[in-house]
Coordinates of C-alpha atoms and ligand atoms in Angstrom, one line a residue:
X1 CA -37.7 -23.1 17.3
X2 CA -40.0 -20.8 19.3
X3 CA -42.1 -18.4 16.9
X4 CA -42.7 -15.5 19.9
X5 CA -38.7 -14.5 19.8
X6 CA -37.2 -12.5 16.6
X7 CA -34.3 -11.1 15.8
X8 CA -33.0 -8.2 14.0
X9 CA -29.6 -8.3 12.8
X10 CA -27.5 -4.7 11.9
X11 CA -25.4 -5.2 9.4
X12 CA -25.3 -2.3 6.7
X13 CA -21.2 -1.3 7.4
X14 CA -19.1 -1.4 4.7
X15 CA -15.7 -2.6 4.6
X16 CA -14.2 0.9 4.1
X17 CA -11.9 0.9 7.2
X18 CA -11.2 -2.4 6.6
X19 CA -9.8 -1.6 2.9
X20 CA -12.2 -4.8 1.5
X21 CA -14.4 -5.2 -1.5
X22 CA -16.5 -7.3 0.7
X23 CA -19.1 -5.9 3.2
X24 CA -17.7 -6.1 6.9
X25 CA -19.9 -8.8 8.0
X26 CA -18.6 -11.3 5.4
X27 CA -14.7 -11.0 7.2
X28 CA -13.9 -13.8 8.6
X29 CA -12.6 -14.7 12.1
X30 CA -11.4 -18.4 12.8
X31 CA -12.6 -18.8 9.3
X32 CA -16.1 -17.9 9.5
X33 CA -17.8 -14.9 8.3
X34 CA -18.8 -12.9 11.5
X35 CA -22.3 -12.8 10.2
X36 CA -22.1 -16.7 10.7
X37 CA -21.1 -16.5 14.1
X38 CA -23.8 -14.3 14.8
X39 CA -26.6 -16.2 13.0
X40 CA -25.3 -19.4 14.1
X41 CA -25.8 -18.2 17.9
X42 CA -29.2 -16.7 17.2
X43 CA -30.4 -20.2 15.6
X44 CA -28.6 -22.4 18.4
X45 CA -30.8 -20.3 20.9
X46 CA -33.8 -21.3 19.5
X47 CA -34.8 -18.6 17.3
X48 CA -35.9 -19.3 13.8
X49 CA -33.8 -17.9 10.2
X50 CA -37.6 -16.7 9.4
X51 CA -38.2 -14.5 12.4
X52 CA -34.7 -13.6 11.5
X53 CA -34.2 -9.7 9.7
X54 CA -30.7 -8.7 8.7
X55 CA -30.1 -4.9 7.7
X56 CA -27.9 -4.7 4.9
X57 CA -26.2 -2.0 2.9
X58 CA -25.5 -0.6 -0.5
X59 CA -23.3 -2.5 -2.7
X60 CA -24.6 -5.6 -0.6
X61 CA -24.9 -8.0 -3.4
X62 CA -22.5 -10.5 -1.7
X63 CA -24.1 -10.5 1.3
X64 CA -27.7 -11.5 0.1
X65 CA -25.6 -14.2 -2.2
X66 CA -23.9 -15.3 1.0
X67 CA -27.5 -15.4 3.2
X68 CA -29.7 -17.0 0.0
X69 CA -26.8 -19.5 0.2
X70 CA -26.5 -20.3 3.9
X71 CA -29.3 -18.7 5.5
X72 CA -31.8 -18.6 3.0
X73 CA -34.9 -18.2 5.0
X74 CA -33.5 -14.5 6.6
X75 CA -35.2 -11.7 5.9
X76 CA -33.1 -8.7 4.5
X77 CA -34.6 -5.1 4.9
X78 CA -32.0 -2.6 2.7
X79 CA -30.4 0.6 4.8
X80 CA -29.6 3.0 2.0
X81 CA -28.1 5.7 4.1
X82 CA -26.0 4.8 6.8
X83 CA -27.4 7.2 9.7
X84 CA -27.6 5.4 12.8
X85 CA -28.3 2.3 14.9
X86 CA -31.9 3.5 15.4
X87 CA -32.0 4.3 10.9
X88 CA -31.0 1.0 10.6
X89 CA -34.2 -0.9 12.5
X90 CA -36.4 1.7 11.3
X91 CA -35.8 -0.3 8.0
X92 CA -37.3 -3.2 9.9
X93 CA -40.4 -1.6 11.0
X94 CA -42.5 -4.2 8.4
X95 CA -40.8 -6.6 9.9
X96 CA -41.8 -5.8 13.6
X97 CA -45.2 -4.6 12.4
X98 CA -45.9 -8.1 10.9
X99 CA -44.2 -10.2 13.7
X100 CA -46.4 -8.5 16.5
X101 CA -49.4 -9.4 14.5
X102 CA -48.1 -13.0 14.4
X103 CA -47.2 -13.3 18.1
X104 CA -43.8 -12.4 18.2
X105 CA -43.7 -10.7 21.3
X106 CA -40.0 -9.9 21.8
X107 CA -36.7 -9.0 19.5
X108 CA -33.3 -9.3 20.1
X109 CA -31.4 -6.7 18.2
X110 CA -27.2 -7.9 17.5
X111 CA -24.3 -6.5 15.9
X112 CA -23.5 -8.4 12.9
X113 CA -19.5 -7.2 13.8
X114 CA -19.5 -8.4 16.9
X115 CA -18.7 -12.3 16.7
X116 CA -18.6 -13.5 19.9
X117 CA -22.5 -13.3 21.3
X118 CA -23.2 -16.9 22.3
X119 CA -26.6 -18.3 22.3
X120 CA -26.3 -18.9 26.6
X121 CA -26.1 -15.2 27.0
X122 CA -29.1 -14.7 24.8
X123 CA -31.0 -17.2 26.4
X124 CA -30.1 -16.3 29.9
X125 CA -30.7 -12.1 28.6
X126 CA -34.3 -13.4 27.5
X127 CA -35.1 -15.5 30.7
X128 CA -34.2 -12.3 32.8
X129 CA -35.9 -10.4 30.6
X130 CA -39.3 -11.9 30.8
X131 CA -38.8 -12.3 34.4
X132 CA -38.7 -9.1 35.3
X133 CA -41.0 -8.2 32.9
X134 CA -38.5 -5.5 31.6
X135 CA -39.4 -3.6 28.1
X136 CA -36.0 -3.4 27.2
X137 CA -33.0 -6.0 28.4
X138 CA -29.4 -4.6 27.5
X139 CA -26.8 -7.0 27.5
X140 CA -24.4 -5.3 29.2
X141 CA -20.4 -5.5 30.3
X142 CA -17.9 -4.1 32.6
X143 CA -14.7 -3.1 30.7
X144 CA -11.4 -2.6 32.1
X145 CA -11.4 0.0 28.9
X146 CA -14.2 1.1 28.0
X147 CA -13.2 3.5 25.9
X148 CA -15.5 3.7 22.9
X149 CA -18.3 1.8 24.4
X150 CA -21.9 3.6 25.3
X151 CA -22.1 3.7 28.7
X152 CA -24.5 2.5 30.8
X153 CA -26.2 5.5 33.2
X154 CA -28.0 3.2 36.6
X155 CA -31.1 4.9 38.0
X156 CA -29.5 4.9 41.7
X157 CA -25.9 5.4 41.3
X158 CA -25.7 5.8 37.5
X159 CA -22.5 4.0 37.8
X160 CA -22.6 -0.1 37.7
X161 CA -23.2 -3.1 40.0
X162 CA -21.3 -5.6 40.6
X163 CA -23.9 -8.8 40.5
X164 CA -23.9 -10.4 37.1
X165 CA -27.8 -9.9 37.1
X166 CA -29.1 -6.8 38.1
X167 CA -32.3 -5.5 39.7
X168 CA -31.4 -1.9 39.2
X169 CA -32.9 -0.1 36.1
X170 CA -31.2 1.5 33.6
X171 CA -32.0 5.1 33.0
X172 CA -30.1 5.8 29.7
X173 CA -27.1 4.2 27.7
X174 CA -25.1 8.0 26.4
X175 CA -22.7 7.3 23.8
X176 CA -18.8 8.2 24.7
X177 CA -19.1 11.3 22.6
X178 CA -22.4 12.4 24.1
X179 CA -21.0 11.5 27.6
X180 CA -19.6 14.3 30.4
X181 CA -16.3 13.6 32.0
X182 CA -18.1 12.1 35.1
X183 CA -20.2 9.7 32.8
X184 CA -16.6 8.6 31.0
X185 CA -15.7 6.8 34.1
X186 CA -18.4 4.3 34.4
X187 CA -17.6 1.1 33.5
X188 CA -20.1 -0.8 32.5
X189 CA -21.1 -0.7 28.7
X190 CA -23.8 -1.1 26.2
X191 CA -22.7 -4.2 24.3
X192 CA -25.1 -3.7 21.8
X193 CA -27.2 -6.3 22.3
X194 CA -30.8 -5.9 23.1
X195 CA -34.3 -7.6 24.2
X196 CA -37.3 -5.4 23.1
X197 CA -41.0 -6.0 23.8
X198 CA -41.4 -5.4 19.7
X199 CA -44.9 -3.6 20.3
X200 CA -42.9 -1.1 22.2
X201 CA -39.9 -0.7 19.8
X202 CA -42.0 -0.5 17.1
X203 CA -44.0 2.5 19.0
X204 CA -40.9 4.4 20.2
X205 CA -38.3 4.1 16.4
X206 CA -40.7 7.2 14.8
X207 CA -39.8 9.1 17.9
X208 CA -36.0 8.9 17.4
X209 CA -33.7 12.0 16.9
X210 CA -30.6 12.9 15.3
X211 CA -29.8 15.2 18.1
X212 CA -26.9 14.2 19.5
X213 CA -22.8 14.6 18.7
X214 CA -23.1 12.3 15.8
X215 CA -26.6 13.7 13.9
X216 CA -27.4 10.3 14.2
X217 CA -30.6 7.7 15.0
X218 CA -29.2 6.4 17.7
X219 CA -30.9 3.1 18.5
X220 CA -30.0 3.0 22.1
X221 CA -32.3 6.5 22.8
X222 CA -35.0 3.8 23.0
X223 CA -33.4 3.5 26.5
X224 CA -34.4 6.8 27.4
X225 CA -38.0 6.5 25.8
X226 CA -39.2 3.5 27.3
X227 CA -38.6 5.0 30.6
X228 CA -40.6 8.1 29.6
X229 CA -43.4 6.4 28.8
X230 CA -43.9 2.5 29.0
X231 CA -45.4 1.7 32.8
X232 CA -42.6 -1.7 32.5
X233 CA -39.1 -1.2 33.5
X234 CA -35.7 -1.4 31.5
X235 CA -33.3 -3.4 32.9
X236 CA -29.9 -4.8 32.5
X237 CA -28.3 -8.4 31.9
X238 CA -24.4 -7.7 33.0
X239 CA -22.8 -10.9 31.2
X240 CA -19.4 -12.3 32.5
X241 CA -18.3 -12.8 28.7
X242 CA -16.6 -9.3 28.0
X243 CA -15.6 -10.7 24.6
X244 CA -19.2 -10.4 23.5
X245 CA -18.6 -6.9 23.0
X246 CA -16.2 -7.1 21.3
X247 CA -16.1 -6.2 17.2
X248 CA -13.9 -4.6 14.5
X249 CA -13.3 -1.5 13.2
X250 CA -10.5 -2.6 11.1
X251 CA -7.2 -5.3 10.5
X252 CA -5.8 -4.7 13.2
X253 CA -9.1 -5.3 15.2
X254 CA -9.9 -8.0 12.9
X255 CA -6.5 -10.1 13.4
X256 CA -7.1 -9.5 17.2
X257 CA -10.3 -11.3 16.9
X258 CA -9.1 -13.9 15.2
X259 CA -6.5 -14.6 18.4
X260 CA -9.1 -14.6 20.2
X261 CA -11.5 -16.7 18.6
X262 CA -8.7 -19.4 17.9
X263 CA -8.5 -19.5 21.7
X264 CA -11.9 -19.4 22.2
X265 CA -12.0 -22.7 20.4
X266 CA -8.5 -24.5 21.4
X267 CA -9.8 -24.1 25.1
X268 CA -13.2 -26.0 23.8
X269 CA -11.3 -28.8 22.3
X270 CA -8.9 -28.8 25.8
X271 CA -11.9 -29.5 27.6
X272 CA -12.7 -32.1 25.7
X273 CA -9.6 -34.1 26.1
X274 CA -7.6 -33.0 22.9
X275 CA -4.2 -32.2 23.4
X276 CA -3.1 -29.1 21.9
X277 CA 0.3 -27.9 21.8
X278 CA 2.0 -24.4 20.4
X279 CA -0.3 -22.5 17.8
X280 CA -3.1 -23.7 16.2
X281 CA -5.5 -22.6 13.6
X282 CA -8.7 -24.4 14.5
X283 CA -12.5 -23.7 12.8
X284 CA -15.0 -23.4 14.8
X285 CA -16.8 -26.0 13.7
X286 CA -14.0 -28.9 13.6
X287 CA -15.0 -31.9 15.4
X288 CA -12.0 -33.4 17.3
X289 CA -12.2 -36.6 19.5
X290 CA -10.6 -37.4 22.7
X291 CA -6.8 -38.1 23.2
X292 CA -5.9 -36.7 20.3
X293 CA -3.1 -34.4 19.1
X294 CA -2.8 -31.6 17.5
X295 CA 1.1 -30.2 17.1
X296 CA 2.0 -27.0 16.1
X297 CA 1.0 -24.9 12.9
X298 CA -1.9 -26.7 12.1
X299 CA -4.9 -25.6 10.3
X300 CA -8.1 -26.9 10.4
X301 CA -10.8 -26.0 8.2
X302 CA -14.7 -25.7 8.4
X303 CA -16.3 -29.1 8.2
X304 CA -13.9 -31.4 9.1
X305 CA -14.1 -34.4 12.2
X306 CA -10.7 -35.9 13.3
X307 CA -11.4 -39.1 15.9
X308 CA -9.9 -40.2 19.2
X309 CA -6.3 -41.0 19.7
X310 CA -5.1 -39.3 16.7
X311 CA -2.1 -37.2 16.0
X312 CA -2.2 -34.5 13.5
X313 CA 1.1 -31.9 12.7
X314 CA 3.2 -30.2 13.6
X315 CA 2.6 -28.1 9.8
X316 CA -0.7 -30.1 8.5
X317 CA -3.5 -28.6 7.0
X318 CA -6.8 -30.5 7.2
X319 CA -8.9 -28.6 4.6
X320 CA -12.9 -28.6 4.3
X321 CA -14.6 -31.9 4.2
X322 CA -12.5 -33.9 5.8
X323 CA -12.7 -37.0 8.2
X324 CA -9.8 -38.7 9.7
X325 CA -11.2 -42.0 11.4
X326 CA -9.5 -42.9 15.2
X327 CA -6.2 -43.5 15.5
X328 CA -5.1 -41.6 11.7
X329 CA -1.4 -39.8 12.2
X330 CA -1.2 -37.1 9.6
X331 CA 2.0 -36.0 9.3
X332 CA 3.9 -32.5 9.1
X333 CA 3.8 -30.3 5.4
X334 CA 0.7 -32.8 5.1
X335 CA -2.4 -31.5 3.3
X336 CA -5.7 -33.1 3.6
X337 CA -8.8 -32.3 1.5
X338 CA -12.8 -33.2 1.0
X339 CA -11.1 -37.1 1.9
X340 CA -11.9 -39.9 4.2
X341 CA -9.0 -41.3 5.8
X342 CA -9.9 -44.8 7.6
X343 CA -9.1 -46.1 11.6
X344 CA -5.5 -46.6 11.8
X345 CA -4.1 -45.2 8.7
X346 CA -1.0 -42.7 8.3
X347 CA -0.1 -40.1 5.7
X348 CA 3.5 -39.2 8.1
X349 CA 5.2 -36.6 5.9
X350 CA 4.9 -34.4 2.9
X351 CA 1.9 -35.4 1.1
X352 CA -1.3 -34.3 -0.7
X353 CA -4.2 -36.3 -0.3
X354 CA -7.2 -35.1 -2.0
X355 CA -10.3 -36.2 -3.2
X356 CA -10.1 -39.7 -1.9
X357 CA -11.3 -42.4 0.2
X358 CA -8.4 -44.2 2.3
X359 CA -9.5 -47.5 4.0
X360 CA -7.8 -48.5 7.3
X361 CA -4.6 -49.3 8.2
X362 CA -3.5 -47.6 5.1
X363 CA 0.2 -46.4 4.7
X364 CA 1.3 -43.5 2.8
X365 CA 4.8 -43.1 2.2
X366 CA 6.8 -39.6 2.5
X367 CA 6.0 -37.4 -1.0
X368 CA 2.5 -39.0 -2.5
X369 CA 0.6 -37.6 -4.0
X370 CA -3.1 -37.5 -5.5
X371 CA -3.3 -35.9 -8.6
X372 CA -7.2 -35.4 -8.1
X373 CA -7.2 -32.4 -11.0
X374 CA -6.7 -32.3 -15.0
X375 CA -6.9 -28.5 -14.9
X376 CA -11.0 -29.1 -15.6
X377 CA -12.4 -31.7 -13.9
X378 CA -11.7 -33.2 -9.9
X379 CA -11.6 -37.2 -9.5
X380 CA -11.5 -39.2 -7.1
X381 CA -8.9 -41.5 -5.1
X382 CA -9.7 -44.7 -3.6
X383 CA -7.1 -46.7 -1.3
X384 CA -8.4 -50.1 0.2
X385 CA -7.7 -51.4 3.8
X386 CA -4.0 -52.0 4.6
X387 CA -2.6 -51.0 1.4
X388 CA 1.3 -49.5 1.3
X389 CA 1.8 -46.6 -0.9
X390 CA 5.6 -46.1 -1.5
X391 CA 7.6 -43.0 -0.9
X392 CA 6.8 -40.4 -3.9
X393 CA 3.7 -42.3 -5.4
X394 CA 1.7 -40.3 -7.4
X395 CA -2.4 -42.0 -7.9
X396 CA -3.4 -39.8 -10.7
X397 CA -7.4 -40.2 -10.1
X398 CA -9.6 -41.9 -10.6
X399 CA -8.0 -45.0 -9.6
X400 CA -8.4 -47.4 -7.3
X401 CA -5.7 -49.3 -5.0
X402 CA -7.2 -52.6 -4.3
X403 CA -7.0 -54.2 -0.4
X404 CA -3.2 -55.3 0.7
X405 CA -1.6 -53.9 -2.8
X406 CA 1.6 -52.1 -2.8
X407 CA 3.0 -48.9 -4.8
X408 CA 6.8 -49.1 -5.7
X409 CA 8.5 -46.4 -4.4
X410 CA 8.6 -43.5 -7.0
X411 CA 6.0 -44.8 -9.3
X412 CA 3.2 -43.0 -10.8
X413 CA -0.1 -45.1 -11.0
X414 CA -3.0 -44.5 -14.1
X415 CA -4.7 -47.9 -14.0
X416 CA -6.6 -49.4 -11.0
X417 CA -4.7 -52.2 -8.7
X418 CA -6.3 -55.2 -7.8
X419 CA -5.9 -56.4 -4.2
X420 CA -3.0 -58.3 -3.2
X421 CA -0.8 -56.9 -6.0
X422 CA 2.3 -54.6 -6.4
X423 CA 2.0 -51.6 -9.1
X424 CA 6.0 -50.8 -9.6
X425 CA 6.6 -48.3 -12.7
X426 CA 10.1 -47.9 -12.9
X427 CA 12.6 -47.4 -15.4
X428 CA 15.7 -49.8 -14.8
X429 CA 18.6 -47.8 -12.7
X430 CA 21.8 -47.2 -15.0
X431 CA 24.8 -47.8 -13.1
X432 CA 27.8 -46.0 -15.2
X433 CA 31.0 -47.6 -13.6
X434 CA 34.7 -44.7 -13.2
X435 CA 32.2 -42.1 -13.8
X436 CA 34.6 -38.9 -14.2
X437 CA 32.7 -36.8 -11.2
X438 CA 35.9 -36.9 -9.0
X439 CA 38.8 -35.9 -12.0
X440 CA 36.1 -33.3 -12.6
X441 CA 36.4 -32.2 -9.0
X442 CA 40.2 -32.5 -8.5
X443 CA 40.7 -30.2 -11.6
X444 CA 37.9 -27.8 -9.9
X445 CA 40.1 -27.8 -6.7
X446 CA 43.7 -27.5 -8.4
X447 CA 42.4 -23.7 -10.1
X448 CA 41.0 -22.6 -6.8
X449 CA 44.0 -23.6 -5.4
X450 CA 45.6 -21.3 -8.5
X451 CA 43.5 -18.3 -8.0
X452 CA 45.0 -18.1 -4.3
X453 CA 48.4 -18.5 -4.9
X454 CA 48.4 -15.5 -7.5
X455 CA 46.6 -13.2 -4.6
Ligands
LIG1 C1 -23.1 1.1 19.2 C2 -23.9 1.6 20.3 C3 -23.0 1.7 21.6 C4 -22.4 0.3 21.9 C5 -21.7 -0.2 20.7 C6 -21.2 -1.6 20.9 C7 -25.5 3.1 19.3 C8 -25.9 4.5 19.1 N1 -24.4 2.9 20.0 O1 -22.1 2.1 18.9 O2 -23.8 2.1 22.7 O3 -21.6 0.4 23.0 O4 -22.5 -0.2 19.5 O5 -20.4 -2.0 19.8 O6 -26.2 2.2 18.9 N2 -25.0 -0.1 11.7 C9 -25.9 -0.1 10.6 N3 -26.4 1.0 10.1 C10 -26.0 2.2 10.6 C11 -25.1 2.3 11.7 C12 -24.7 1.1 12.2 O7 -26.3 -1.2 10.2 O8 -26.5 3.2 10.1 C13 -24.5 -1.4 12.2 C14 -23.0 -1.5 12.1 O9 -22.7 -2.1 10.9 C15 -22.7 -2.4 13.3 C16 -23.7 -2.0 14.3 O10 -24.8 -1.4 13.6 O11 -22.8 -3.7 13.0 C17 -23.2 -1.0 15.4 O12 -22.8 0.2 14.7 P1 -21.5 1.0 15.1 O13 -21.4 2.2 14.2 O14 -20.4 0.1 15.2 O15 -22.0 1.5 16.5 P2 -21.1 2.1 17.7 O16 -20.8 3.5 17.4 O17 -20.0 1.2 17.9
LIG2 CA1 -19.0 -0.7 16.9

């Protein structure tokens, strides 16, 4: 972690649009809260949780629960009015005040609603940025719609370039409502994202008006400053990724994320030799080995690693905390949770395993189940190597199934099995000889037979 970048994160939306109790940055896409995505890029480009500030809102209670739990070493600077992008880093201004005394000579600002900022484009936006010796760096995209975006005014052409890095300056970003009718046709956007020199952003946020369409603190008016008065120039960093512009307003946006993000992340595990066929619901996290497939409909959660050569679906769900070793076959309408299922074992069809720790070369037969929960308490499930669970087993937990031992078919198992055993709890079968089931449907038959006559 380097201690001369920060970042400031804005995050103070609610989820009003959205119709949620929960702030906007805590939706999830691909299972993740977008905050996550967001923090998770800033740390994976190297800059530290503690030179990390996150604006928040009112009613924000679940979103410093949420950071004290995952990120507890972010800052968190309160925006109790929502009036602008500019209102919201002014909140920050301790921040930046203390961070310039301790070295930290530049700030990226993000969107905490805009998920899909990945820690190359911040690293490539700060290399550029330090290059040129720019005060500002905007991470900027061309969109095919740009409709809704700030638009990015060039000093030459005031329309945009087409090399991915640009030497041009920027002169201004002017927001689609501030925008004339000429200025609407450029193409090229403000994503949203920004490098500051902090000394100067710190200088320029008391200078910020609300003059503008929206009576708003516009954050990106720092554009316009800096080029008013700092002596360095403010430059651009056009990235390839359009997506990292991308946020959401509300479901509809949000569920259009989510396709993306899911492809974002099948196209990852496609590239590293998983096979992935039809739909699949993937975290962003899971780890998935080589040669292995996933079939349709299935959902994988946050925090689970599935080995080479394995097959899981169509229909499964792999839920948190799970790890499938090499070589596992999880069947369909199979659910798989906070278990470890051994090399070479196979749950095929319509089981629950939970709680549990499955040796190899295990078998699970169609229908078992672990009853891991007495309504207060979760236990646990162990199954030794090469054990044969029979069709519609239930293991009410804890219990152990020792090495090479065998379930009977239906049975329901309370006390542990030693290896080399078989557990059968059956009652004996009844076999009632001239049962009456067929007199009982020939007199069924005759009175249909009735009933149509008399029509
Ligand atoms: C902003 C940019 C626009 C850019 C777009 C990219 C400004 C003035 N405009 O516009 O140039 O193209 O983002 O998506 O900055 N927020 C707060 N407090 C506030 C206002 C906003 O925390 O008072 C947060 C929001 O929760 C959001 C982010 O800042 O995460 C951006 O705010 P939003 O209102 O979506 O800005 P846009 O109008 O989209
Ligand atoms: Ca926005």
């Amino acid at each position: 972690m380097q201690t001369n970048k920060s970042c400031i994160i804005l995050a103070a939306g609610d989820g009003k649009r959205m119709k949620s109790a929960k702030p906007k940055v805590l939706l999830e896409v691909a299972f993740a809260p977008m905050l996550k995505w967001v923090l998770d890029a800033v740390v994976k480009a190297g800059i530290a949780p503690e030179h990390t500030a996150v604006i928040i809102g009112n009613e924000a209670e679940l979103l410093t629960n949420w950071l004290s739990k995952h990120y507890p070493d972010c800052k968190t600077f309160l925006q109790s009015e929502r009036l602008g992008t500019g209102h919201a880093v002014m909140q920050a201004r301790d921040f930046l005040k203390s961070r310039t005394q301790e070295g930290g000579d530049d700030v990226l600002v993000l969107c905490g609603d805009a998920p899909f900022i990945d820690s190359d484009t911040i690293e490539s936006s700060y290399t550029l940025h330090k290059s040129k010796g720019h005060s500002v760096t905007v991470i900027t995209a061309d969109l095919v719609h740009p409709k809704g975006y700030g638009r990015i005014l060039r000093s030459e052409s005031g329309g945009s370039v087409d090399s991915a890095i640009s030497t041009q300056t920027i002169q201004a970003i002017v927001e689609e409502k501030d925008c004339t009718p000429k200025q609407r046709l450029i193409t090229e956007v403000n994503s949203g994202a920004y490098w500051f020199d902090t000394r100067l952003l710190y200088v320029m946020l008391p200078k910020l008006t609300t003059a503008n369409k929206s009576s708003e603190y516009y954050l990106t008016d720092v554009v316009g400053l800096a080029n008013e008065t700092a002596g360095k120039p403010v430059g651009a960093f056009k990235s390839e990724n359009s997506y990292i512009t991308l946020g959401a307003n509300d479901r509809r946006g949000l569920r259009q994320l989510n396709n993306i993000a899911f492809d974002i992340i099948a196209d990852k595990h496609s590239d590293n030799g998983v096979e992935i066929i039809g739909e699949c619901y993937i975290a962003k996290d899971a780890v998935i080995g080589s040669d292995t497939t996933i079939l349709p409909n299935t959902v994988i959660r946050e925090n689970v690693t599935v080995g080479i050569g394995c097959s899981v679906g169509p229909f499964a769900h792999l839920r948190a905390n799970t790890v499938l070793g090499d070589y596992v076959k999880v069947g369909d309408f199979v659910e798989v949770k906070n278990a470890n299922i051994g090399d070479k074992s196979s749950i095929a069809h319509l089981s629950y395993v939970g709680d549990s720790d499955v040796g190899t070369g295990v078998n699970f037969g169609c229908g078992c189940v672990t009853v891991n929960y007495d309504g207060v308490n979760k236990y646990r499930t162990v199954v030794e190597d090469n054990a044969f669970i029979g069709c519609n087993t239930n293991l009410i937990a804890p219990v152990t199934i020792g090495e090479n031992s065998m379930t009977a078919a239906g049975s329901t198992v309370n006390k542990n099995v030693p290896p080399d055993s078989l557990a059968i709890e059956r009652a004996e079968l009844r076999v009632k000889q001239n049962w009456k089931l067929n007199t009982l449907r020939r007199a069924k038959n005759a009175m249909k037979g009735q009933g149509k006559k008399e029509q």
